[in-house]
Short mmCIF file of C-alpha atoms and ligand atoms in Angstrom, two decimals:
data_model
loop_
_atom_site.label_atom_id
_atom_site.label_comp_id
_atom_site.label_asym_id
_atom_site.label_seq_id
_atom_site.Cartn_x
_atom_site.Cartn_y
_atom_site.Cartn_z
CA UNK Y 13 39.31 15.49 47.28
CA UNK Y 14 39.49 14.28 43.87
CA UNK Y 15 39.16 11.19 43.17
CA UNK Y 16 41.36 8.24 41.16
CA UNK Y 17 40.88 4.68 39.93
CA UNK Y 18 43.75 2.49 39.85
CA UNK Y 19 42.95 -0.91 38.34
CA UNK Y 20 45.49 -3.56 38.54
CA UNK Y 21 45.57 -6.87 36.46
CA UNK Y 22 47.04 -10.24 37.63
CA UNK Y 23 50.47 -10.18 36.09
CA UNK Y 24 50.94 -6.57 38.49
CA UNK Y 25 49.56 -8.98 41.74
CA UNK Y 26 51.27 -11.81 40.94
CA UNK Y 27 53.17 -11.93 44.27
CA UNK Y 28 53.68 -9.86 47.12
CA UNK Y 29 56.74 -8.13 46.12
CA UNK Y 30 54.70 -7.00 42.70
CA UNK Y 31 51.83 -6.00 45.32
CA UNK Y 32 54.16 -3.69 47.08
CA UNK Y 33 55.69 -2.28 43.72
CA UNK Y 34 51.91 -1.83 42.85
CA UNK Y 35 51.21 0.35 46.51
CA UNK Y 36 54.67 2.17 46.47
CA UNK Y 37 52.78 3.58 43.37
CA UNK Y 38 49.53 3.76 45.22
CA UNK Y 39 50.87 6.08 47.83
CA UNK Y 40 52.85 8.04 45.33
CA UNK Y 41 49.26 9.21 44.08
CA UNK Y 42 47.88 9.32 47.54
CA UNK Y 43 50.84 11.60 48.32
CA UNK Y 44 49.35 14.07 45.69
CA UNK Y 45 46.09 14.60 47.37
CA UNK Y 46 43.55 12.08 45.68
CA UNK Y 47 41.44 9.33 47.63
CA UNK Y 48 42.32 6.12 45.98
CA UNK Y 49 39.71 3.50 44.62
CA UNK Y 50 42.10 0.27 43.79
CA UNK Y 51 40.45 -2.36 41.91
CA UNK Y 52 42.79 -5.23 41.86
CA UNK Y 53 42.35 -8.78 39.75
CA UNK Y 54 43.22 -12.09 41.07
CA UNK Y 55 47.20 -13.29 40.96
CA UNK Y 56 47.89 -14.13 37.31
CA UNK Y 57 46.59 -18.00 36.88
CA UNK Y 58 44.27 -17.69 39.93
CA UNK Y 59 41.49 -17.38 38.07
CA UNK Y 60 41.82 -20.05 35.12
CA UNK Y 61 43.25 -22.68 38.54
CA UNK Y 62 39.64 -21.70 39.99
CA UNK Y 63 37.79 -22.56 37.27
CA UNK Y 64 39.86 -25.97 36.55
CA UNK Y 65 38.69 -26.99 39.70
CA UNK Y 66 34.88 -26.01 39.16
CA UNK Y 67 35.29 -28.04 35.83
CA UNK Y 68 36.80 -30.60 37.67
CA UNK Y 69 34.21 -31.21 40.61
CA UNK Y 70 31.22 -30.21 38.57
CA UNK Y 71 31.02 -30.69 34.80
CA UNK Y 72 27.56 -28.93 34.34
CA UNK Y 73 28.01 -27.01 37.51
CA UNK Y 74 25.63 -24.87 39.18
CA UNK Y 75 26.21 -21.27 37.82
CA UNK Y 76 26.04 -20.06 41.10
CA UNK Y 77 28.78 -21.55 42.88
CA UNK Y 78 30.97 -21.35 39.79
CA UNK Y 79 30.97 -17.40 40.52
CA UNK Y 80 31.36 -18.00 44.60
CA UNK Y 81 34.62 -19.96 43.75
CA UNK Y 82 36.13 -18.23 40.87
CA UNK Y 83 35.42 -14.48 42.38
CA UNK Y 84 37.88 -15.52 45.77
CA UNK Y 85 41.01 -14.84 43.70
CA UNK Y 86 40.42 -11.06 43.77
CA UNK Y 87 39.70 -11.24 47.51
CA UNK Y 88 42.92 -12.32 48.43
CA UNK Y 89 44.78 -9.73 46.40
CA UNK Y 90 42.27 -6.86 47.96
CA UNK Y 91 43.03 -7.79 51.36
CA UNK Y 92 46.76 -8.22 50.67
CA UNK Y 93 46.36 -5.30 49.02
CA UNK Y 94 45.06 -3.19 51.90
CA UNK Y 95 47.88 -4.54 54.81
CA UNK Y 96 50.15 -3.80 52.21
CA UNK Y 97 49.20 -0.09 52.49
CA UNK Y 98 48.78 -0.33 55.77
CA UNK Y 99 52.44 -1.67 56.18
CA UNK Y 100 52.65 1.88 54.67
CA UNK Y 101 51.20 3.69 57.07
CA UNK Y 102 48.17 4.70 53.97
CA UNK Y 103 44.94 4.55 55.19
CA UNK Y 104 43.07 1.72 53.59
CA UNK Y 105 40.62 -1.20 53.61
CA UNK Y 106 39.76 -3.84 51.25
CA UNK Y 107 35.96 -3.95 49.94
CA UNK Y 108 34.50 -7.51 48.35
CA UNK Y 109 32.26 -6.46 45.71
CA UNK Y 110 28.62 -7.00 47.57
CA UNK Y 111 30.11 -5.01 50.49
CA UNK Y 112 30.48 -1.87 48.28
CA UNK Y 113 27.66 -2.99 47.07
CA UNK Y 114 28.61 -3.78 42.89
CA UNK Y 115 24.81 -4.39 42.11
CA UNK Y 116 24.54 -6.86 38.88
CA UNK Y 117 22.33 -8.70 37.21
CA UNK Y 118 21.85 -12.54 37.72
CA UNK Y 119 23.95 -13.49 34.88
CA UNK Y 120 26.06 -16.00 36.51
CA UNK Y 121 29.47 -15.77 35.14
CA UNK Y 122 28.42 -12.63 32.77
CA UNK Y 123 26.58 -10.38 34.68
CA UNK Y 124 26.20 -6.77 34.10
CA UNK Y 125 26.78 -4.18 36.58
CA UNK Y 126 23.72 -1.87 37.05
CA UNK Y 127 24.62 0.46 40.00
CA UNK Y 128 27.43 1.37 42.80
CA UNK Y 129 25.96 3.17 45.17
CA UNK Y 130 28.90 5.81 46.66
CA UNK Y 131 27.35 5.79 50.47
CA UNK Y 132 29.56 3.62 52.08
CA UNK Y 133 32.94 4.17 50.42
CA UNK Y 134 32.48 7.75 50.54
CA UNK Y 135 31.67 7.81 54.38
CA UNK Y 136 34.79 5.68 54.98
CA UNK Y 137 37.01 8.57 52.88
CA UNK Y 138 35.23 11.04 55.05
CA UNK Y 139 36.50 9.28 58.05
CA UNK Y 140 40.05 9.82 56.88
CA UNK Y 141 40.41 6.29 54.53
CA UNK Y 142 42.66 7.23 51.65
CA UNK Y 143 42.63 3.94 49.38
CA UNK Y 144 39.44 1.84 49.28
CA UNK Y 145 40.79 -1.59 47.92
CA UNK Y 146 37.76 -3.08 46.01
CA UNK Y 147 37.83 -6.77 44.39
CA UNK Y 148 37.73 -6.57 41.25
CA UNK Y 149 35.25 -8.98 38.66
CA UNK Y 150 32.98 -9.17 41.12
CA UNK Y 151 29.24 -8.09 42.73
CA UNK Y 152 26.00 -8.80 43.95
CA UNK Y 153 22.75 -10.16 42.09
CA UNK Y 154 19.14 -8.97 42.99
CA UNK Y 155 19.10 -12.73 44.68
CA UNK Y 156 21.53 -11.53 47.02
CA UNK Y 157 24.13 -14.11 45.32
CA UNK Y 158 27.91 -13.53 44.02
CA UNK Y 159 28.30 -12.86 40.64
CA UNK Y 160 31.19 -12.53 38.18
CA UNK Y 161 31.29 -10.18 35.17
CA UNK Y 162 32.99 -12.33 32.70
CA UNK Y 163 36.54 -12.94 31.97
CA UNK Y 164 38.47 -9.93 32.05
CA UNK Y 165 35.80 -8.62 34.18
CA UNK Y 166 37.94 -6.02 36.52
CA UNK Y 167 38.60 -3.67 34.07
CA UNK Y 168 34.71 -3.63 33.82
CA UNK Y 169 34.89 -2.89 37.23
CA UNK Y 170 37.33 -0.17 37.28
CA UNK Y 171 35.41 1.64 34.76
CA UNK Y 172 32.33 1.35 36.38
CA UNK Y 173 33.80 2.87 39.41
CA UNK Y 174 35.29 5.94 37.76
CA UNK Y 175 32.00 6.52 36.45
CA UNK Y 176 30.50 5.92 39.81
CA UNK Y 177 32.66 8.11 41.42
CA UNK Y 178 33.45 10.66 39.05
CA UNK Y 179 36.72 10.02 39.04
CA UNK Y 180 39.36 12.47 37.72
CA UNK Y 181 40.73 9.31 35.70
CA UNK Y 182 40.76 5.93 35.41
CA UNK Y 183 44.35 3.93 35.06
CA UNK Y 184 44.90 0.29 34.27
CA UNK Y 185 48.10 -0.95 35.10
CA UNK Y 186 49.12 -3.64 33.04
CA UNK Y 187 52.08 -5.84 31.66
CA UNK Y 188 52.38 -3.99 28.77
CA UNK Y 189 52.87 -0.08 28.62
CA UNK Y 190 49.79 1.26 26.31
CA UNK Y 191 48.25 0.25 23.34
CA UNK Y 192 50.55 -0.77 20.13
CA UNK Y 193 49.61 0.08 16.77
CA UNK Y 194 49.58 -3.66 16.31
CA UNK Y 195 50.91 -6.64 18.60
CA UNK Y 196 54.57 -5.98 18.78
CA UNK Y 197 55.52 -10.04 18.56
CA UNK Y 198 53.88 -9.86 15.23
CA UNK Y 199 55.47 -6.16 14.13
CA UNK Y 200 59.10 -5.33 15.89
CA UNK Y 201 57.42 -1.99 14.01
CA UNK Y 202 54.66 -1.49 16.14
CA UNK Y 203 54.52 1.64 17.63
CA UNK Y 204 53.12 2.56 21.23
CA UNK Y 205 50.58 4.99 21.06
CA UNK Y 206 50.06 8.42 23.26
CA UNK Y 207 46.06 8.39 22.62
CA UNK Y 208 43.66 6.83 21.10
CA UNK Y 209 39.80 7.47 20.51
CA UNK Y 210 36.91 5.15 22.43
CA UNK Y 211 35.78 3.97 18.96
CA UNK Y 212 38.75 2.98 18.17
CA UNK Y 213 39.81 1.12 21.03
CA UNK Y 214 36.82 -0.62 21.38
CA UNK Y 215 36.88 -2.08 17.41
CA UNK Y 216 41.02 -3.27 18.46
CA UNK Y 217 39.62 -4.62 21.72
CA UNK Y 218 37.01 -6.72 19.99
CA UNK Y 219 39.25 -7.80 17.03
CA UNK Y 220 41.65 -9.46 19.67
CA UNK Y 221 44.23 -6.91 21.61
CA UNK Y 222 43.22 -8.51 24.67
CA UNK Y 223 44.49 -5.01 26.61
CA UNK Y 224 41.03 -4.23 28.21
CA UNK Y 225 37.80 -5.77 28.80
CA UNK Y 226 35.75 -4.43 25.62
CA UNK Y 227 32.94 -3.81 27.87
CA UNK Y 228 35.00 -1.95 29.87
CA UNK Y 229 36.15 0.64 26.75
CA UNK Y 230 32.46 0.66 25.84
CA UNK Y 231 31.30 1.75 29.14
CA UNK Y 232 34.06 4.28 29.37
CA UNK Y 233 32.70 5.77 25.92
CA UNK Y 234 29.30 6.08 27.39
CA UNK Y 235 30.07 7.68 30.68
CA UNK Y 236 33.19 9.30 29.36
CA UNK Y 237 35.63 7.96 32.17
CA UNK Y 238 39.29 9.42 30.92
CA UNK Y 239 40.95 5.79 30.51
CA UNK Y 240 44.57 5.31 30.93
CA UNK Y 241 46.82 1.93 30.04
CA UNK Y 242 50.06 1.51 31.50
CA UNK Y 243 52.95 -0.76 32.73
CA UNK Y 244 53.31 -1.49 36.76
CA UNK Y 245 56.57 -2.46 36.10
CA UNK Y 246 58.30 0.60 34.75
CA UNK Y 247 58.76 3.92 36.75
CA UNK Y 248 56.11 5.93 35.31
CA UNK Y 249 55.56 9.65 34.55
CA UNK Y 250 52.29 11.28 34.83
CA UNK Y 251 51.88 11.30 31.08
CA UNK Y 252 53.01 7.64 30.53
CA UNK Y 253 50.89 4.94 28.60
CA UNK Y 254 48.17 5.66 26.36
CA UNK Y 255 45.25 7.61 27.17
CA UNK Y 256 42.28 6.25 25.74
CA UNK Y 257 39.99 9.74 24.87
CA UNK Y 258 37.14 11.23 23.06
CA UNK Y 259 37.86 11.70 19.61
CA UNK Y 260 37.51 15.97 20.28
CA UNK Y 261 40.71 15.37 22.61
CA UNK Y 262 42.87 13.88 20.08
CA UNK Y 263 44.11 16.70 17.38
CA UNK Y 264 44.59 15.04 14.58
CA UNK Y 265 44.22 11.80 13.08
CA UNK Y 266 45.35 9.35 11.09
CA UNK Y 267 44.04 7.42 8.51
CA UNK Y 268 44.64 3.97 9.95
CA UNK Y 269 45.50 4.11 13.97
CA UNK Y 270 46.36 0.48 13.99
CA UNK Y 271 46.10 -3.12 12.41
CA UNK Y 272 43.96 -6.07 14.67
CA UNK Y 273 44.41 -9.56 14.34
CA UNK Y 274 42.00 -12.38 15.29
CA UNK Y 275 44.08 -15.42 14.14
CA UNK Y 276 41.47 -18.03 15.05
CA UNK Y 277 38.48 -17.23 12.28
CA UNK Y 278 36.66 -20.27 10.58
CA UNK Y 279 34.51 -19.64 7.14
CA UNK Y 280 31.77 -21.61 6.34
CA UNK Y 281 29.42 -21.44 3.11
CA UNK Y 282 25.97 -22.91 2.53
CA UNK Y 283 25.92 -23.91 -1.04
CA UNK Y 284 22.65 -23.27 -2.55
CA UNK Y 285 20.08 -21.85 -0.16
CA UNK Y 286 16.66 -20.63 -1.52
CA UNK Y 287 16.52 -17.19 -2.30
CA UNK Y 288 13.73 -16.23 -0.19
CA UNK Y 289 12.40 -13.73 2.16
CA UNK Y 290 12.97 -14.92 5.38
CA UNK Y 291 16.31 -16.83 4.69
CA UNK Y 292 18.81 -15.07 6.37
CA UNK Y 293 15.93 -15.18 9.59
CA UNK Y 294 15.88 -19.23 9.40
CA UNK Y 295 20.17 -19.49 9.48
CA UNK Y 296 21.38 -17.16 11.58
CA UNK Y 297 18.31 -17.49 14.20
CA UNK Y 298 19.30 -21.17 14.95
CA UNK Y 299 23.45 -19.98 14.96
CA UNK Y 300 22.27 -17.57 17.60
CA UNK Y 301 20.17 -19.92 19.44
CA UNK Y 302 23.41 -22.29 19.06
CA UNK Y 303 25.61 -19.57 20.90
CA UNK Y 304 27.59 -19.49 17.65
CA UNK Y 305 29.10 -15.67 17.47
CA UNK Y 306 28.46 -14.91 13.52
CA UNK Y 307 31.02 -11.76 12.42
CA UNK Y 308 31.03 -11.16 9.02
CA UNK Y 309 28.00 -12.29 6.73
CA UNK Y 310 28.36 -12.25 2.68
CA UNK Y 311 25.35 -13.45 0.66
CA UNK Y 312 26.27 -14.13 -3.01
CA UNK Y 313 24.65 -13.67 -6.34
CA UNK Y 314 21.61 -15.21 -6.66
CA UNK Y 315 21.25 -17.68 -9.87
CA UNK Y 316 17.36 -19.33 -10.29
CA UNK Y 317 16.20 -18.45 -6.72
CA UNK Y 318 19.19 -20.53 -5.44
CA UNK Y 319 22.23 -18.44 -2.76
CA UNK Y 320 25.04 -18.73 -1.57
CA UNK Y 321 25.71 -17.54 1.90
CA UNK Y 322 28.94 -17.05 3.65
CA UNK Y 323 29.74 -16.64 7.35
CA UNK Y 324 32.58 -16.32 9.76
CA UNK Y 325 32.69 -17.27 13.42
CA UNK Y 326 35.44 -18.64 15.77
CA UNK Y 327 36.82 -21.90 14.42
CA UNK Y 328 35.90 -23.83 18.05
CA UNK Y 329 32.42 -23.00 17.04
CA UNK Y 330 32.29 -24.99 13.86
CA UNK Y 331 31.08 -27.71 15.07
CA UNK Y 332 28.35 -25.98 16.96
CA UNK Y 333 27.00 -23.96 14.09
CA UNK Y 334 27.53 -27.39 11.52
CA UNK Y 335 24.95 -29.05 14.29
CA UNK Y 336 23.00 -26.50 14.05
CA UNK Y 337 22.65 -25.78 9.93
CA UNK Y 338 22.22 -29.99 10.01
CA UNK Y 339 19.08 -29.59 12.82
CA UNK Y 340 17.27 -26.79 10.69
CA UNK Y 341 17.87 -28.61 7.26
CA UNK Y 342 16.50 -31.67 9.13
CA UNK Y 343 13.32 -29.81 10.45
CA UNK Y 344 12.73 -28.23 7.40
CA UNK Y 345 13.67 -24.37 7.76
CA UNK Y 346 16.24 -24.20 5.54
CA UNK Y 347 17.60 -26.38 2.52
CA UNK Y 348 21.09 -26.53 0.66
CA UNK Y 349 23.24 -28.49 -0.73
CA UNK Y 350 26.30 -28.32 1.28
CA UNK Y 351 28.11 -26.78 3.92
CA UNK Y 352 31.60 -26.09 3.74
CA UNK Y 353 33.84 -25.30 5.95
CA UNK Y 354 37.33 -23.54 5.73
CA UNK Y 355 39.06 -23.71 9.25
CA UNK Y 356 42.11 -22.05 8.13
CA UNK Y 357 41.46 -18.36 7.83
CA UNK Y 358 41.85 -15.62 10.35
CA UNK Y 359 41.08 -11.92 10.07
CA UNK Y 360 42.82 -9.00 9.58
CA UNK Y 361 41.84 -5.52 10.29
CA UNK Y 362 42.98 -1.81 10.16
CA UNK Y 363 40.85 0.59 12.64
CA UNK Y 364 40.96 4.19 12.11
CA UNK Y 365 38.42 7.51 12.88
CA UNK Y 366 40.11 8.91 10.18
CA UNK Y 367 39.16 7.06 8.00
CA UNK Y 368 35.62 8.90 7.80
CA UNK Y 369 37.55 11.55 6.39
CA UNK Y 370 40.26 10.17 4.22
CA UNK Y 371 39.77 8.47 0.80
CA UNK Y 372 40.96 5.70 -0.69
CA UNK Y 373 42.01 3.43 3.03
CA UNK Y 374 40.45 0.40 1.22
CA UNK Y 375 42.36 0.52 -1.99
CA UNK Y 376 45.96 1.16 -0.47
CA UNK Y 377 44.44 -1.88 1.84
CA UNK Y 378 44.07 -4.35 -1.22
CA UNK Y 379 47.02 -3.09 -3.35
CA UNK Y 380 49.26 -4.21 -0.33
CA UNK Y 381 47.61 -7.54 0.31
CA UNK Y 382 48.34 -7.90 -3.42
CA UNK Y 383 52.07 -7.16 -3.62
CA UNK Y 384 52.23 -9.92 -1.27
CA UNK Y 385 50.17 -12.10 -3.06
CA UNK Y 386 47.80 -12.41 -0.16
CA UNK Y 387 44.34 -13.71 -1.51
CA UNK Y 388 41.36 -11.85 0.15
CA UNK Y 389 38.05 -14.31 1.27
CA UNK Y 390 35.50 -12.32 2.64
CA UNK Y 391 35.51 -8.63 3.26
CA UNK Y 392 33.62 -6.21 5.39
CA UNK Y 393 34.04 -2.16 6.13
CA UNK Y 394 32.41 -0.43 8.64
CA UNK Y 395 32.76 3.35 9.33
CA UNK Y 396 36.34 3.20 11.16
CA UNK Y 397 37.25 -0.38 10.08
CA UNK Y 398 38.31 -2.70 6.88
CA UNK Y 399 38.50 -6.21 7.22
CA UNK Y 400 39.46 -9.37 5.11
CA UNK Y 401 40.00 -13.20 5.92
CA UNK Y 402 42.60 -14.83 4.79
CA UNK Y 403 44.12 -18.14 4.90
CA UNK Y 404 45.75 -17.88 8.66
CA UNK Y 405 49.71 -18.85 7.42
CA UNK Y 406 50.12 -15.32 5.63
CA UNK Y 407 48.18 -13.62 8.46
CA UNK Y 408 52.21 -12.21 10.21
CA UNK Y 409 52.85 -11.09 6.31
CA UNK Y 410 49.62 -9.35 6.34
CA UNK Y 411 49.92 -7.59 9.35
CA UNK Y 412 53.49 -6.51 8.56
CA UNK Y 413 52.47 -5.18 5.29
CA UNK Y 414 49.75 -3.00 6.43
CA UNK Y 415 51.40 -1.83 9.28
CA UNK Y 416 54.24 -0.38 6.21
CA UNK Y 417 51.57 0.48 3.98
CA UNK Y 418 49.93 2.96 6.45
CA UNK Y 419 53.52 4.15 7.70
CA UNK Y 420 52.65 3.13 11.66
CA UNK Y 421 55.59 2.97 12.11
CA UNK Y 422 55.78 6.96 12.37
CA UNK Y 423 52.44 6.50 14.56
CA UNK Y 424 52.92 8.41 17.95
N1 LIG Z 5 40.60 -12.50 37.39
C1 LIG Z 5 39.59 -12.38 36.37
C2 LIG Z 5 40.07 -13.07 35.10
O1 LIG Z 5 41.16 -13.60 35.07
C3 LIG Z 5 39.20 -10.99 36.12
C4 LIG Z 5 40.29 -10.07 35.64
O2 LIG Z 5 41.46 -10.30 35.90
O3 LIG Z 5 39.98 -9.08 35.00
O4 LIG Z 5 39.36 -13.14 34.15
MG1 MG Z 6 42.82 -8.23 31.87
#
């Protein structure tokens, strides 16, 4: 039988009418012959309640029993899940994630999944089971002790098991019916689209449209797993959504496929660093020991052996990364003269494979920012990607005006 993964996020299990929407469309793909992996997530606002409470009980809790408390969400929707079908008269049972087993690392709270052996779910199909209803965000260290993969975690999971299972396809049923061309409560323009490429679903994913896990696009790159995004709450067609594809299935493409966001961006500037070798080592070593998440990096002209080096990173980690600049200046590693901080920025992006082959994306870029009058900060280009910062109130103009300039709104 061939196989399918149907991943479904909280807002789809949110109650147990949405749970029996979300079989009724089970079955109907049970109905046409496949054996049914479900991953499900917790209810919507399971998970962050969990976590409140671990905050609550135990400030610097044990990293342990944070992941035994917050992975019980998705075990209530599998089990639900699995009378539901039953209720159906579909075949199923509900899996937690060491029963499969999901075998992670020991990263509490981020581990990685590293294998899922088949054995046991596949005996259970060959005993006539037609939907195996696994918890999502969830498996097993080498310890023996529940882990979690990180927030977002069960579309990790999902992936993971259409790889796993060599499944014919992998669809994530969401609130929202694909991926937009950009977030449609910034552009009433934004266009759904049919398909998109790996590469560039994993640079939108990461630049803030919180649709999938980005670990979970990046393992579906690697292994190839035929990704599909699309709404539980509509009636759907077999080509609904967006598939999410190698770049050899899609036949043409456009410059720019769509314009990311990340509204929360902080830039900060050390004024007057030596000009040494080594520099760039001694600030953003202690940033990374800090957990501060540098993006983009600009180091200015130098003037008498003297820098000036410019770097963005989310504006709750300001703090973090001042502390840290202050304790290496303190201990000697590095000198300036100031650090300044501009918390009012965010980033704007467009993301496109064709970009590799189509001149002159950065230019029509600029020239629209500047018939706006939108000053750029910082920007950085990558193979498939532009990006500036900008001061965050013009960041809705900015978006808009791209998303003209590059005509998305005739994106399909
Ligand atoms: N329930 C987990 C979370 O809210 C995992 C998931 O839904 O993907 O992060
Ligand atoms: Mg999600």
């Amino acid at each position: 039988m061939p196989t399918l993964v149907m991943k479904f996020g909280g807002t789809s299990v949110a109650n147990l009418d949405r749970i029996k929407r979300a079989a009724k469309r089970v079955g109907v793909e049970v109905a046409k012959g496949y054996d049914v992996i479900v991953i499900v997530s917790a209810m919507s606002g399971k998970t962050n309640e969990l976590v409140g409470w671990v905050n609550e009980t135990s400030p610097l809790y044990d990293a342990r029993e944070y992941d035994a408390v917050v992975a019980s969400g998705e075990l209530v929707t599998a089990g639900l899940m699995a009378l539901t079908l039953q209720e159906m008269d579909v075949p199923a049972r509900s899996w937690q994630g060491w029963q499969v087993p999901v075998l992670t690392t020991s990263a509490h709270s981020s581990a990685r999944i590293e294998d899922i052996p088949t054995e046991n779910i596949n005996a259970k199909f060959g005993e006539g089971m037609k939907v195996a209803v696994v918890a999502g965000f969830q498996g097993v260290s080498p310890e023996g002790r529940v882990t979690t993969l990180g927030r977002g975690g069960s579309d990790t999971t999902a992936v993971a098991f259409a790889a796993a299972f060599d499944a014919e396809r992998c669809d994530i049923y969401t609130d929202v019916d694909g991926v937009y061309t950009t977030d449609p409560r910034v552009s009433d323009k934004a266009r759904k689209l049919d398909k998109i490429a790996f590469e560039e679903m994993l640079e939108l994913a990461s630049l803030g449209a919180k649709v999938l896990q980005t670990r979970s696009v990046e393992l579906a790159m690697r292994y190839k797993v035929k990704l599909r995004v699309l709404s539980s709450f509509e009636e759907q067609s077999d080509d609904a959504g967006t598939l999410v594809c190698d770049e050899e299935e899609l036949m043409e493409s456009n410059a720019v496929s769509g314009v990311a966001f990340s509204r929360d961006e902080a830039k900060m500037t050390l004024i007057s660093v030596a000009d040494r070798p080594g520099i760039a080592a001694a600030i953003f070593g202690p940033l990374a020991d800090a957990g501060v998440n540098v993006d983009m990096i600009v180091q200015n002209i130098s003037e008498e052996g003297r820098t000036d080096m410019t770097f963005s990173c989310p504006v709750d980690q300001v703090a973090r990364a001042e502390k840290a600049m202050e304790e290496a200046k303190t201990s000697g590693e590095i000198n300036y003269h100031d650090l300044v901080a501009d918390t009012d920025v965010a980033k704007v992006s467009v993301v496109g494979i064709g970009m590799r082959s189509h001149a002159g994306v950065a230019a029509k870029m600029f020239a629209s920012l500047r018939e706006e009058g939108i000053n750029i900060k910082v920007i950085t280009t990558s193979e498939i990607k532009i990006s500036v910062l900008i001061d965050r109130k013009y960041m809705e103009l900015a978006v808009q005006a791209l998303h003209d300039a590059f005509e998305l709104d005739k994106a399909a």
